[in-house]
mmCIF file of C-alpha atoms in Angstrom:
data_model
loop_
_atom_site.group_PDB
_atom_site.id
_atom_site.type_symbol
_atom_site.label_atom_id
_atom_site.label_comp_id
_atom_site.label_asym_id
_atom_site.label_seq_id
_atom_site.Cartn_x
_atom_site.Cartn_y
_atom_site.Cartn_z
ATOM 1 C CA UNK T 1 7.938 45.273 53.977
ATOM 2 C CA UNK T 2 6.629 47.472 51.235
ATOM 3 C CA UNK T 3 2.900 48.089 51.899
ATOM 4 C CA UNK T 4 1.967 47.489 48.268
ATOM 5 C CA UNK T 5 3.762 44.122 48.280
ATOM 6 C CA UNK T 6 2.132 43.162 51.580
ATOM 7 C CA UNK T 7 -1.275 44.084 50.228
ATOM 8 C CA UNK T 8 -0.672 42.030 47.079
ATOM 9 C CA UNK T 9 0.393 39.001 49.138
ATOM 10 C CA UNK T 10 -2.741 39.249 51.281
ATOM 11 C CA UNK T 11 -4.926 39.472 48.179
ATOM 12 C CA UNK T 12 -3.296 36.391 46.642
ATOM 13 C CA UNK T 13 -3.679 34.407 49.872
ATOM 14 C CA UNK T 14 -7.303 35.458 50.120
ATOM 15 C CA UNK T 15 -8.004 34.326 46.537
ATOM 16 C CA UNK T 16 -6.366 30.949 47.149
ATOM 17 C CA UNK T 17 -8.311 30.453 50.388
ATOM 18 C CA UNK T 18 -11.603 31.235 48.635
ATOM 19 C CA UNK T 19 -10.775 29.006 45.683
ATOM 20 C CA UNK T 20 -9.920 26.024 47.836
ATOM 21 C CA UNK T 21 -12.543 26.287 50.584
ATOM 22 C CA UNK T 22 -13.908 22.803 50.968
ATOM 23 C CA UNK T 23 -11.036 21.460 48.861
ATOM 24 C CA UNK T 24 -11.407 17.879 50.091
ATOM 25 C CA UNK T 25 -15.109 17.823 49.221
ATOM 26 C CA UNK T 26 -14.397 19.295 45.784
ATOM 27 C CA UNK T 27 -11.660 16.740 45.177
ATOM 28 C CA UNK T 28 -13.958 13.863 46.117
ATOM 29 C CA UNK T 29 -16.751 15.103 43.854
ATOM 30 C CA UNK T 30 -14.337 15.825 41.026
ATOM 31 C CA UNK T 31 -12.676 12.414 41.268
ATOM 32 C CA UNK T 32 -16.026 10.628 41.156
ATOM 33 C CA UNK T 33 -17.223 12.700 38.207
ATOM 34 C CA UNK T 34 -14.114 12.407 36.050
ATOM 35 C CA UNK T 35 -13.820 8.641 36.389
ATOM 36 C CA UNK T 36 -17.218 8.236 34.731
ATOM 37 C CA UNK T 37 -17.177 7.565 31.038
ATOM 38 C CA UNK T 38 -17.581 10.819 29.140
ATOM 39 C CA UNK T 39 -19.982 10.661 26.189
ATOM 40 C CA UNK T 40 -18.043 10.706 22.955
ATOM 41 C CA UNK T 41 -20.540 11.942 20.431
ATOM 42 C CA UNK T 42 -19.238 13.774 17.359
ATOM 43 C CA UNK T 43 -17.977 17.301 17.996
ATOM 44 C CA UNK T 44 -17.779 19.797 15.139
ATOM 45 C CA UNK T 45 -15.067 22.268 16.032
ATOM 46 C CA UNK T 46 -13.428 25.003 14.004
ATOM 47 C CA UNK T 47 -9.815 24.276 13.204
ATOM 48 C CA UNK T 48 -7.987 26.756 15.468
ATOM 49 C CA UNK T 49 -5.607 29.336 14.053
ATOM 50 C CA UNK T 50 -2.034 28.730 15.093
ATOM 51 C CA UNK T 51 -1.663 32.184 16.629
ATOM 52 C CA UNK T 52 -5.181 32.719 18.017
ATOM 53 C CA UNK T 53 -7.117 30.355 20.270
ATOM 54 C CA UNK T 54 -10.463 31.840 21.285
ATOM 55 C CA UNK T 55 -12.069 30.721 24.551
ATOM 56 C CA UNK T 56 -14.828 28.137 24.284
ATOM 57 C CA UNK T 57 -16.036 29.007 27.776
ATOM 58 C CA UNK T 58 -17.520 32.477 28.267
ATOM 59 C CA UNK T 59 -18.328 32.080 31.977
ATOM 60 C CA UNK T 60 -15.689 32.736 34.631
ATOM 61 C CA UNK T 61 -14.418 29.510 36.159
ATOM 62 C CA UNK T 62 -12.656 29.228 39.488
ATOM 63 C CA UNK T 63 -10.139 26.418 40.139
ATOM 64 C CA UNK T 64 -11.383 23.443 42.156
ATOM 65 C CA UNK T 65 -8.006 21.774 42.681
ATOM 66 C CA UNK T 66 -4.595 23.121 43.588
ATOM 67 C CA UNK T 67 -2.749 20.340 41.807
ATOM 68 C CA UNK T 68 -3.568 17.202 39.836
ATOM 69 C CA UNK T 69 -1.905 14.371 37.899
ATOM 70 C CA UNK T 70 -3.136 13.149 34.526
ATOM 71 C CA UNK T 71 -2.213 10.181 32.359
ATOM 72 C CA UNK T 72 -2.516 9.834 28.580
ATOM 73 C CA UNK T 73 -1.954 6.552 26.736
ATOM 74 C CA UNK T 74 0.073 5.529 23.728
ATOM 75 C CA UNK T 75 -1.730 5.713 20.396
ATOM 76 C CA UNK T 76 -1.544 3.911 17.070
ATOM 77 C CA UNK T 77 -2.099 6.279 14.155
ATOM 78 C CA UNK T 78 -2.856 5.458 10.511
ATOM 79 C CA UNK T 79 -3.587 1.744 11.047
ATOM 80 C CA UNK T 80 -2.247 1.135 7.546
ATOM 81 C CA UNK T 81 -4.577 2.733 4.978
ATOM 82 C CA UNK T 82 -6.089 5.129 7.552
ATOM 83 C CA UNK T 83 -3.274 7.643 7.052
ATOM 84 C CA UNK T 84 -3.977 10.897 8.922
ATOM 85 C CA UNK T 85 -7.679 10.103 9.448
ATOM 86 C CA UNK T 86 -7.855 7.173 11.900
ATOM 87 C CA UNK T 87 -6.145 6.288 15.150
ATOM 88 C CA UNK T 88 -6.721 4.500 18.442
ATOM 89 C CA UNK T 89 -5.474 4.440 22.024
ATOM 90 C CA UNK T 90 -3.884 1.336 23.575
ATOM 91 C CA UNK T 91 -3.493 0.153 27.151
ATOM 92 C CA UNK T 92 -0.223 0.125 29.050
ATOM 93 C CA UNK T 93 2.312 2.756 28.059
ATOM 94 C CA UNK T 94 1.816 6.506 28.351
ATOM 95 C CA UNK T 95 2.901 9.849 29.820
ATOM 96 C CA UNK T 96 2.050 11.438 33.165
ATOM 97 C CA UNK T 97 1.769 15.188 33.769
ATOM 98 C CA UNK T 98 1.472 16.856 37.166
ATOM 99 C CA UNK T 99 -0.083 20.334 36.966
ATOM 100 C CA UNK T 100 -0.100 22.853 39.814
ATOM 101 C CA UNK T 101 -1.765 26.258 39.998
ATOM 102 C CA UNK T 102 0.583 29.244 40.175
ATOM 103 C CA UNK T 103 -1.219 32.453 41.156
ATOM 104 C CA UNK T 104 2.188 34.164 41.152
ATOM 105 C CA UNK T 105 2.498 33.577 37.379
ATOM 106 C CA UNK T 106 -0.778 34.881 35.923
ATOM 107 C CA UNK T 107 -1.411 33.591 32.412
ATOM 108 C CA UNK T 108 1.933 31.770 32.212
ATOM 109 C CA UNK T 109 2.967 28.121 31.998
ATOM 110 C CA UNK T 110 6.334 26.822 33.166
ATOM 111 C CA UNK T 111 7.858 23.344 33.067
ATOM 112 C CA UNK T 112 9.577 22.549 36.361
ATOM 113 C CA UNK T 113 10.892 19.100 35.516
ATOM 114 C CA UNK T 114 10.929 16.365 32.858
ATOM 115 C CA UNK T 115 12.021 12.784 33.510
ATOM 116 C CA UNK T 116 12.347 9.699 31.339
ATOM 117 C CA UNK T 117 13.671 11.312 28.127
ATOM 118 C CA UNK T 118 17.366 11.673 28.847
ATOM 119 C CA UNK T 119 17.389 15.466 28.891
ATOM 120 C CA UNK T 120 16.474 15.771 25.205
ATOM 121 C CA UNK T 121 13.302 17.873 25.533
ATOM 122 C CA UNK T 122 13.172 21.627 25.996
ATOM 123 C CA UNK T 123 12.090 22.932 29.403
ATOM 124 C CA UNK T 124 10.709 26.051 27.718
ATOM 125 C CA UNK T 125 6.928 25.666 27.728
ATOM 126 C CA UNK T 126 6.459 27.318 24.342
ATOM 127 C CA UNK T 127 8.897 24.832 22.781
ATOM 128 C CA UNK T 128 7.497 21.653 24.333
ATOM 129 C CA UNK T 129 4.276 19.787 23.416
ATOM 130 C CA UNK T 130 3.412 19.433 27.072
ATOM 131 C CA UNK T 131 3.745 23.176 27.649
ATOM 132 C CA UNK T 132 1.924 24.150 24.452
ATOM 133 C CA UNK T 133 -0.979 21.840 25.328
ATOM 134 C CA UNK T 134 -1.313 23.543 28.714
ATOM 135 C CA UNK T 135 -1.003 27.050 27.244
ATOM 136 C CA UNK T 136 -3.703 26.424 24.638
ATOM 137 C CA UNK T 137 -6.026 24.866 27.228
ATOM 138 C CA UNK T 138 -5.766 27.987 29.390
ATOM 139 C CA UNK T 139 -6.721 29.996 26.305
ATOM 140 C CA UNK T 140 -9.738 27.761 25.676
ATOM 141 C CA UNK T 141 -10.786 28.236 29.298
ATOM 142 C CA UNK T 142 -10.323 31.990 29.038
ATOM 143 C CA UNK T 143 -7.996 31.986 32.051
ATOM 144 C CA UNK T 144 -5.449 34.780 32.306
ATOM 145 C CA UNK T 145 -5.271 35.450 36.060
ATOM 146 C CA UNK T 146 -3.647 32.147 37.031
ATOM 147 C CA UNK T 147 -0.564 30.323 35.834
ATOM 148 C CA UNK T 148 0.356 26.630 35.834
ATOM 149 C CA UNK T 149 3.566 24.733 36.534
ATOM 150 C CA UNK T 150 4.091 21.288 35.014
ATOM 151 C CA UNK T 151 6.107 18.166 35.726
ATOM 152 C CA UNK T 152 6.285 15.649 32.886
ATOM 153 C CA UNK T 153 7.109 11.974 33.311
ATOM 154 C CA UNK T 154 7.770 10.396 29.913
ATOM 155 C CA UNK T 155 6.665 6.796 29.613
ATOM 156 C CA UNK T 156 6.916 6.746 25.820
ATOM 157 C CA UNK T 157 10.153 6.858 23.868
ATOM 158 C CA UNK T 158 10.668 9.800 21.541
ATOM 159 C CA UNK T 159 10.210 8.994 17.869
ATOM 160 C CA UNK T 160 8.716 5.576 18.626
ATOM 161 C CA UNK T 161 5.591 5.793 16.448
ATOM 162 C CA UNK T 162 3.315 5.539 19.492
ATOM 163 C CA UNK T 163 2.247 9.166 19.766
ATOM 164 C CA UNK T 164 4.876 10.288 22.267
ATOM 165 C CA UNK T 165 4.296 14.011 21.695
ATOM 166 C CA UNK T 166 0.513 13.548 21.723
ATOM 167 C CA UNK T 167 0.600 11.726 25.054
ATOM 168 C CA UNK T 168 2.463 14.661 26.618
ATOM 169 C CA UNK T 169 0.158 17.344 25.244
ATOM 170 C CA UNK T 170 -2.997 15.319 25.955
ATOM 171 C CA UNK T 171 -2.026 14.674 29.578
ATOM 172 C CA UNK T 172 -1.152 18.356 30.056
ATOM 173 C CA UNK T 173 -4.402 19.557 28.479
ATOM 174 C CA UNK T 174 -6.509 17.206 30.589
ATOM 175 C CA UNK T 175 -4.601 18.115 33.768
ATOM 176 C CA UNK T 176 -5.159 21.861 33.261
ATOM 177 C CA UNK T 177 -8.815 21.248 32.440
ATOM 178 C CA UNK T 178 -9.066 19.155 35.614
ATOM 179 C CA UNK T 179 -7.749 22.001 37.773
ATOM 180 C CA UNK T 180 -10.935 23.851 36.824
ATOM 181 C CA UNK T 181 -13.312 20.921 37.265
ATOM 182 C CA UNK T 182 -13.263 19.733 33.619
ATOM 183 C CA UNK T 183 -15.625 22.312 32.076
ATOM 184 C CA UNK T 184 -14.317 21.353 28.616
ATOM 185 C CA UNK T 185 -15.247 18.011 27.079
ATOM 186 C CA UNK T 186 -12.539 15.765 25.719
ATOM 187 C CA UNK T 187 -13.516 16.558 22.135
ATOM 188 C CA UNK T 188 -13.276 20.289 22.886
ATOM 189 C CA UNK T 189 -9.710 19.809 24.141
ATOM 190 C CA UNK T 190 -8.452 18.203 20.928
ATOM 191 C CA UNK T 191 -7.686 21.549 19.173
ATOM 192 C CA UNK T 192 -5.343 22.495 22.039
ATOM 193 C CA UNK T 193 -3.399 19.278 21.542
ATOM 194 C CA UNK T 194 -3.528 19.656 17.776
ATOM 195 C CA UNK T 195 -1.667 22.958 17.987
ATOM 196 C CA UNK T 196 0.979 21.244 20.131
ATOM 197 C CA UNK T 197 1.267 18.423 17.570
ATOM 198 C CA UNK T 198 1.690 20.917 14.730
ATOM 199 C CA UNK T 199 4.785 22.282 16.453
ATOM 200 C CA UNK T 200 6.673 18.991 16.067
ATOM 201 C CA UNK T 201 5.085 16.816 13.415
ATOM 202 C CA UNK T 202 2.389 18.597 11.425
ATOM 203 C CA UNK T 203 -1.335 19.310 11.439
ATOM 204 C CA UNK T 204 -2.848 15.857 11.942
ATOM 205 C CA UNK T 205 -5.162 14.638 14.724
ATOM 206 C CA UNK T 206 -4.977 10.852 14.402
ATOM 207 C CA UNK T 207 -2.759 10.622 17.505
ATOM 208 C CA UNK T 208 -3.970 13.495 19.654
ATOM 209 C CA UNK T 209 -7.703 12.758 19.276
ATOM 210 C CA UNK T 210 -7.537 9.178 20.621
ATOM 211 C CA UNK T 211 -4.884 10.187 23.176
ATOM 212 C CA UNK T 212 -7.466 12.500 24.758
ATOM 213 C CA UNK T 213 -10.744 10.778 23.880
ATOM 214 C CA UNK T 214 -9.730 7.102 23.939
ATOM 215 C CA UNK T 215 -10.838 4.253 21.686
ATOM 216 C CA UNK T 216 -10.902 4.669 17.914
ATOM 217 C CA UNK T 217 -11.407 8.160 16.501
ATOM 218 C CA UNK T 218 -12.127 8.933 12.849
ATOM 219 C CA UNK T 219 -11.083 12.373 11.615
ATOM 220 C CA UNK T 220 -13.942 13.246 9.262
ATOM 221 C CA UNK T 221 -12.408 16.532 8.115
ATOM 222 C CA UNK T 222 -9.777 19.155 8.930
ATOM 223 C CA UNK T 223 -11.033 22.044 6.784
ATOM 224 C CA UNK T 224 -12.996 24.204 7.171
ATOM 225 C CA UNK T 225 -13.892 22.533 10.490
ATOM 226 C CA UNK T 226 -12.258 19.804 12.528
ATOM 227 C CA UNK T 227 -14.838 17.004 12.695
ATOM 228 C CA UNK T 228 -14.226 14.033 14.982
ATOM 229 C CA UNK T 229 -16.204 10.782 14.994
ATOM 230 C CA UNK T 230 -15.549 8.268 17.802
ATOM 231 C CA UNK T 231 -15.977 4.651 16.665
ATOM 232 C CA UNK T 232 -16.929 2.015 19.212
ATOM 233 C CA UNK T 233 -15.430 -1.419 18.610
ATOM 234 C CA UNK T 234 -18.383 -3.761 18.087
ATOM 235 C CA UNK T 235 -20.939 -0.944 17.985
ATOM 236 C CA UNK T 236 -23.242 -2.791 15.580
ATOM 237 C CA UNK T 237 -23.381 -5.987 17.631
ATOM 238 C CA UNK T 238 -26.694 -6.906 19.248
ATOM 239 C CA UNK T 239 -27.053 -5.374 22.738
ATOM 240 C CA UNK T 240 -27.139 -8.859 24.263
ATOM 241 C CA UNK T 241 -23.859 -9.901 22.646
ATOM 242 C CA UNK T 242 -20.730 -9.406 24.736
ATOM 243 C CA UNK T 243 -18.253 -6.975 23.182
ATOM 244 C CA UNK T 244 -15.071 -8.825 22.163
ATOM 245 C CA UNK T 245 -11.595 -7.771 23.274
ATOM 246 C CA UNK T 246 -9.275 -6.392 20.626
ATOM 247 C CA UNK T 247 -5.653 -7.457 21.036
ATOM 248 C CA UNK T 248 -2.639 -5.520 19.760
ATOM 249 C CA UNK T 249 1.000 -6.566 19.555
ATOM 250 C CA UNK T 250 3.378 -3.603 19.731
ATOM 251 C CA UNK T 251 7.104 -4.121 19.184
ATOM 252 C CA UNK T 252 9.460 -1.138 19.289
ATOM 253 C CA UNK T 253 13.004 -1.672 17.952
ATOM 254 C CA UNK T 254 15.825 0.660 18.914
ATOM 255 C CA UNK T 255 15.688 2.850 15.839
ATOM 256 C CA UNK T 256 14.386 6.393 15.949
ATOM 257 C CA UNK T 257 12.039 7.469 13.156
ATOM 258 C CA UNK T 258 11.195 11.191 13.533
ATOM 259 C CA UNK T 259 7.739 11.961 12.166
ATOM 260 C CA UNK T 260 8.856 14.896 10.027
ATOM 261 C CA UNK T 261 11.564 12.815 8.317
ATOM 262 C CA UNK T 262 9.245 9.871 7.750
ATOM 263 C CA UNK T 263 6.580 12.149 6.268
ATOM 264 C CA UNK T 264 9.165 13.614 3.909
ATOM 265 C CA UNK T 265 9.674 10.124 2.448
ATOM 266 C CA UNK T 266 6.057 9.853 1.302
ATOM 267 C CA UNK T 267 5.072 10.209 -2.374
ATOM 268 C CA UNK T 268 3.296 13.408 -3.392
ATOM 269 C CA UNK T 269 1.276 11.618 -6.059
ATOM 270 C CA UNK T 270 -0.082 8.063 -6.198
ATOM 271 C CA UNK T 271 -1.532 5.944 -9.028
ATOM 272 C CA UNK T 272 -5.319 5.777 -9.298
ATOM 273 C CA UNK T 273 -5.244 2.027 -8.562
ATOM 274 C CA UNK T 274 -3.425 2.651 -5.278
ATOM 275 C CA UNK T 275 -5.872 5.378 -4.330
ATOM 276 C CA UNK T 276 -8.806 3.037 -4.944
ATOM 277 C CA UNK T 277 -7.182 0.238 -2.931
ATOM 278 C CA UNK T 278 -6.489 2.433 0.081
ATOM 279 C CA UNK T 279 -9.973 3.936 -0.082
ATOM 280 C CA UNK T 280 -11.704 0.579 0.027
ATOM 281 C CA UNK T 281 -9.320 -0.708 2.720
ATOM 282 C CA UNK T 282 -9.949 2.444 4.747
ATOM 283 C CA UNK T 283 -13.657 1.672 4.570
ATOM 284 C CA UNK T 284 -12.885 -1.903 5.638
ATOM 285 C CA UNK T 285 -11.031 -0.567 8.692
ATOM 286 C CA UNK T 286 -14.162 1.292 9.793
ATOM 287 C CA UNK T 287 -16.396 -1.698 9.032
ATOM 288 C CA UNK T 288 -14.131 -4.028 11.026
ATOM 289 C CA UNK T 289 -14.212 -1.656 13.999
ATOM 290 C CA UNK T 290 -17.987 -1.193 14.040
ATOM 291 C CA UNK T 291 -18.679 -4.920 13.578
ATOM 292 C CA UNK T 292 -16.139 -5.898 16.233
ATOM 293 C CA UNK T 293 -14.393 -8.039 13.623
ATOM 294 C CA UNK T 294 -10.694 -8.254 14.506
ATOM 295 C CA UNK T 295 -9.900 -10.363 11.454
ATOM 296 C CA UNK T 296 -11.458 -7.860 9.030
ATOM 297 C CA UNK T 297 -9.692 -5.023 10.832
ATOM 298 C CA UNK T 298 -6.368 -6.851 10.679
ATOM 299 C CA UNK T 299 -6.689 -7.674 6.983
ATOM 300 C CA UNK T 300 -7.472 -4.049 6.151
ATOM 301 C CA UNK T 301 -4.612 -2.778 8.322
ATOM 302 C CA UNK T 302 -2.316 -5.168 6.448
ATOM 303 C CA UNK T 303 -3.269 -3.859 2.973
ATOM 304 C CA UNK T 304 -1.833 -0.329 2.719
ATOM 305 C CA UNK T 305 -0.147 0.134 -0.680
ATOM 306 C CA UNK T 306 0.828 3.816 -0.372
ATOM 307 C CA UNK T 307 2.382 4.718 2.995
ATOM 308 C CA UNK T 308 3.870 1.429 4.178
ATOM 309 C CA UNK T 309 5.790 0.730 0.925
ATOM 310 C CA UNK T 310 7.466 4.143 1.253
ATOM 311 C CA UNK T 311 8.340 3.893 4.940
ATOM 312 C CA UNK T 312 8.885 0.171 5.414
ATOM 313 C CA UNK T 313 12.281 -0.062 3.677
ATOM 314 C CA UNK T 314 13.576 2.767 5.909
ATOM 315 C CA UNK T 315 13.140 0.607 9.033
ATOM 316 C CA UNK T 316 15.775 -2.178 9.082
ATOM 317 C CA UNK T 317 14.125 -5.587 9.318
ATOM 318 C CA UNK T 318 10.538 -4.365 8.990
ATOM 319 C CA UNK T 319 9.697 -6.404 5.885
ATOM 320 C CA UNK T 320 10.884 -9.614 7.570
ATOM 321 C CA UNK T 321 9.154 -8.633 10.824
ATOM 322 C CA UNK T 322 5.818 -8.272 9.032
ATOM 323 C CA UNK T 323 6.246 -11.634 7.321
ATOM 324 C CA UNK T 324 7.101 -13.228 10.664
ATOM 325 C CA UNK T 325 4.029 -11.727 12.348
ATOM 326 C CA UNK T 326 1.692 -13.100 9.695
ATOM 327 C CA UNK T 327 3.297 -16.567 9.812
ATOM 328 C CA UNK T 328 2.898 -16.572 13.613
ATOM 329 C CA UNK T 329 -0.840 -16.016 13.305
ATOM 330 C CA UNK T 330 -1.437 -12.258 13.184
ATOM 331 C CA UNK T 331 -4.528 -11.095 11.268
ATOM 332 C CA UNK T 332 -2.487 -8.190 9.950
ATOM 333 C CA UNK T 333 0.626 -6.135 10.608
ATOM 334 C CA UNK T 334 1.892 -2.677 9.677
ATOM 335 C CA UNK T 335 3.865 0.327 10.931
ATOM 336 C CA UNK T 336 2.428 2.223 13.887
ATOM 337 C CA UNK T 337 2.357 5.912 13.009
ATOM 338 C CA UNK T 338 5.651 6.932 11.451
ATOM 339 C CA UNK T 339 7.432 3.948 13.031
ATOM 340 C CA UNK T 340 9.583 2.182 13.952
ATOM 341 C CA UNK T 341 7.041 0.407 16.179
ATOM 342 C CA UNK T 342 5.289 -2.490 14.465
ATOM 343 C CA UNK T 343 1.622 -3.103 15.297
ATOM 344 C CA UNK T 344 -0.199 -6.375 14.691
ATOM 345 C CA UNK T 345 -3.799 -7.435 15.353
ATOM 346 C CA UNK T 346 -4.164 -10.887 16.928
ATOM 347 C CA UNK T 347 -6.985 -13.104 18.201
ATOM 348 C CA UNK T 348 -5.896 -13.412 21.842
ATOM 349 C CA UNK T 349 -3.067 -13.007 24.368
ATOM 350 C CA UNK T 350 -1.482 -16.378 23.648
ATOM 351 C CA UNK T 351 -1.257 -15.678 19.924
ATOM 352 C CA UNK T 352 -0.028 -12.194 20.782
ATOM 353 C CA UNK T 353 2.979 -13.494 22.707
ATOM 354 C CA UNK T 354 3.859 -15.830 19.825
ATOM 355 C CA UNK T 355 3.621 -12.986 17.306
ATOM 356 C CA UNK T 356 5.689 -10.683 19.519
ATOM 357 C CA UNK T 357 8.435 -13.306 19.830
ATOM 358 C CA UNK T 358 8.474 -13.801 16.044
ATOM 359 C CA UNK T 359 8.703 -10.063 15.358
ATOM 360 C CA UNK T 360 11.462 -9.615 17.944
ATOM 361 C CA UNK T 361 13.505 -12.406 16.331
ATOM 362 C CA UNK T 362 13.018 -10.923 12.851
ATOM 363 C CA UNK T 363 14.199 -7.472 13.922
ATOM 364 C CA UNK T 364 17.184 -8.980 15.727
ATOM 365 C CA UNK T 365 18.217 -11.376 12.945
ATOM 366 C CA UNK T 366 17.446 -9.300 9.850
ATOM 367 C CA UNK T 367 17.507 -5.707 11.054
ATOM 368 C CA UNK T 368 20.320 -6.122 13.576
ATOM 369 C CA UNK T 369 18.229 -3.993 15.963
ATOM 370 C CA UNK T 370 17.796 -4.229 19.708
ATOM 371 C CA UNK T 371 14.253 -4.261 21.065
ATOM 372 C CA UNK T 372 13.292 -1.441 23.412
ATOM 373 C CA UNK T 373 9.834 -2.729 24.328
ATOM 374 C CA UNK T 374 7.303 -5.333 23.255
ATOM 375 C CA UNK T 375 3.775 -5.602 24.629
ATOM 376 C CA UNK T 376 0.514 -7.407 24.051
ATOM 377 C CA UNK T 377 -2.339 -5.124 25.048
ATOM 378 C CA UNK T 378 -5.925 -4.119 24.444
ATOM 379 C CA UNK T 379 -7.800 -1.048 23.297
ATOM 380 C CA UNK T 380 -7.832 1.858 25.766
ATOM 381 C CA UNK T 381 -11.316 3.340 25.865
ATOM 382 C CA UNK T 382 -10.527 5.926 28.563
ATOM 383 C CA UNK T 383 -8.007 8.129 26.813
ATOM 384 C CA UNK T 384 -6.633 10.789 29.162
ATOM 385 C CA UNK T 385 -7.679 10.584 32.815
ATOM 386 C CA UNK T 386 -6.769 11.952 36.226
ATOM 387 C CA UNK T 387 -4.777 9.715 38.521
ATOM 388 C CA UNK T 388 -2.910 9.466 41.802
ATOM 389 C CA UNK T 389 0.478 7.851 42.413
ATOM 390 C CA UNK T 390 0.643 4.256 41.175
ATOM 391 C CA UNK T 391 -2.792 4.609 39.551
ATOM 392 C CA UNK T 392 -1.152 6.734 36.844
ATOM 393 C CA UNK T 393 -1.156 3.821 34.416
ATOM 394 C CA UNK T 394 -3.660 1.923 32.317
ATOM 395 C CA UNK T 395 -1.768 -1.372 32.152
ATOM 396 C CA UNK T 396 -4.756 -3.637 32.795
ATOM 397 C CA UNK T 397 -4.632 -6.694 30.512
ATOM 398 C CA UNK T 398 -1.182 -5.728 29.202
ATOM 399 C CA UNK T 399 1.617 -8.278 28.882
ATOM 400 C CA UNK T 400 5.134 -6.845 28.728
ATOM 401 C CA UNK T 401 7.096 -9.311 26.592
ATOM 402 C CA UNK T 402 10.244 -7.168 26.712
#
């Protein structure tokens, strides 16, 4: 064997041995720490340049895990009049990313495998949201002497309106961060996912922010700084009052609505009256969230007069599906993200099942569309998290109707 190659192999083995001394203890401490709720106070971050991502961390960090799995949930962006500035995470569906350190690929990210998307996604890291999220996280960490390999398990359908690309990039970003003991907060990871989002659907954080941070996230500004404001459902309620559950109905018909195409259908100018309406309804969204008022939230979500009128007619059966949801008892109903998924706010699980059945029938009868999935679920406050095996899900309190 070439002496130089032998020496290099010994050096690599030595580095790995040092990095993973006491691995079991590190894993136990890491697992305990990362399952705690991370404070979600506002984080004022510079909007990153597409070509340059400067490290947030100046200190040198060593890896604490050799491999890790991370889950990121589905998200509902826009919520009607909250176009591009408000989104939330929901329980149940999501993507899983397995990340493994590769000392033989310093500074590089590779995608070893992708399942659940029918072979439609690129395995080239630089062309995939999962890979871009990992690449940008390594840049934020200032890591150039280690590489990462990824395995992506898609739990969200492409072009569903549930933040499919964000779930992939968020899970990848959190997994890479976890390999190094999570030195970056969730808010600090959002710019890495935002760059990944920009590659497929544009520069908007209303999916990626809640996919990483969980709960509701308000995007206060994009320029000159990205400013994120987490909103707790029922935050203004008296400390002694139990926080209410918030129930969502999500019905996804078999009809792909790519974000770029659906954004192209939007008007470039809107009447002053429409601007005023969406402004006051956007404020009502925030008020409903903070007061824990599902009915106020649903009514505001139902009142978009700019985005929904442009996109709704492009989804066969949507108009009838919305009418059916409201007749079945929903507080409000609109398009989730760019669609075609329909989201409705309901008072409880029982009402949720009734609304889901009504929406399914409307899409089938009037849109002639099959239903891919229908669920009744709650708000996900965790966002992205590390997991093992069957724990890579956040399906607590989720009813799968279809």
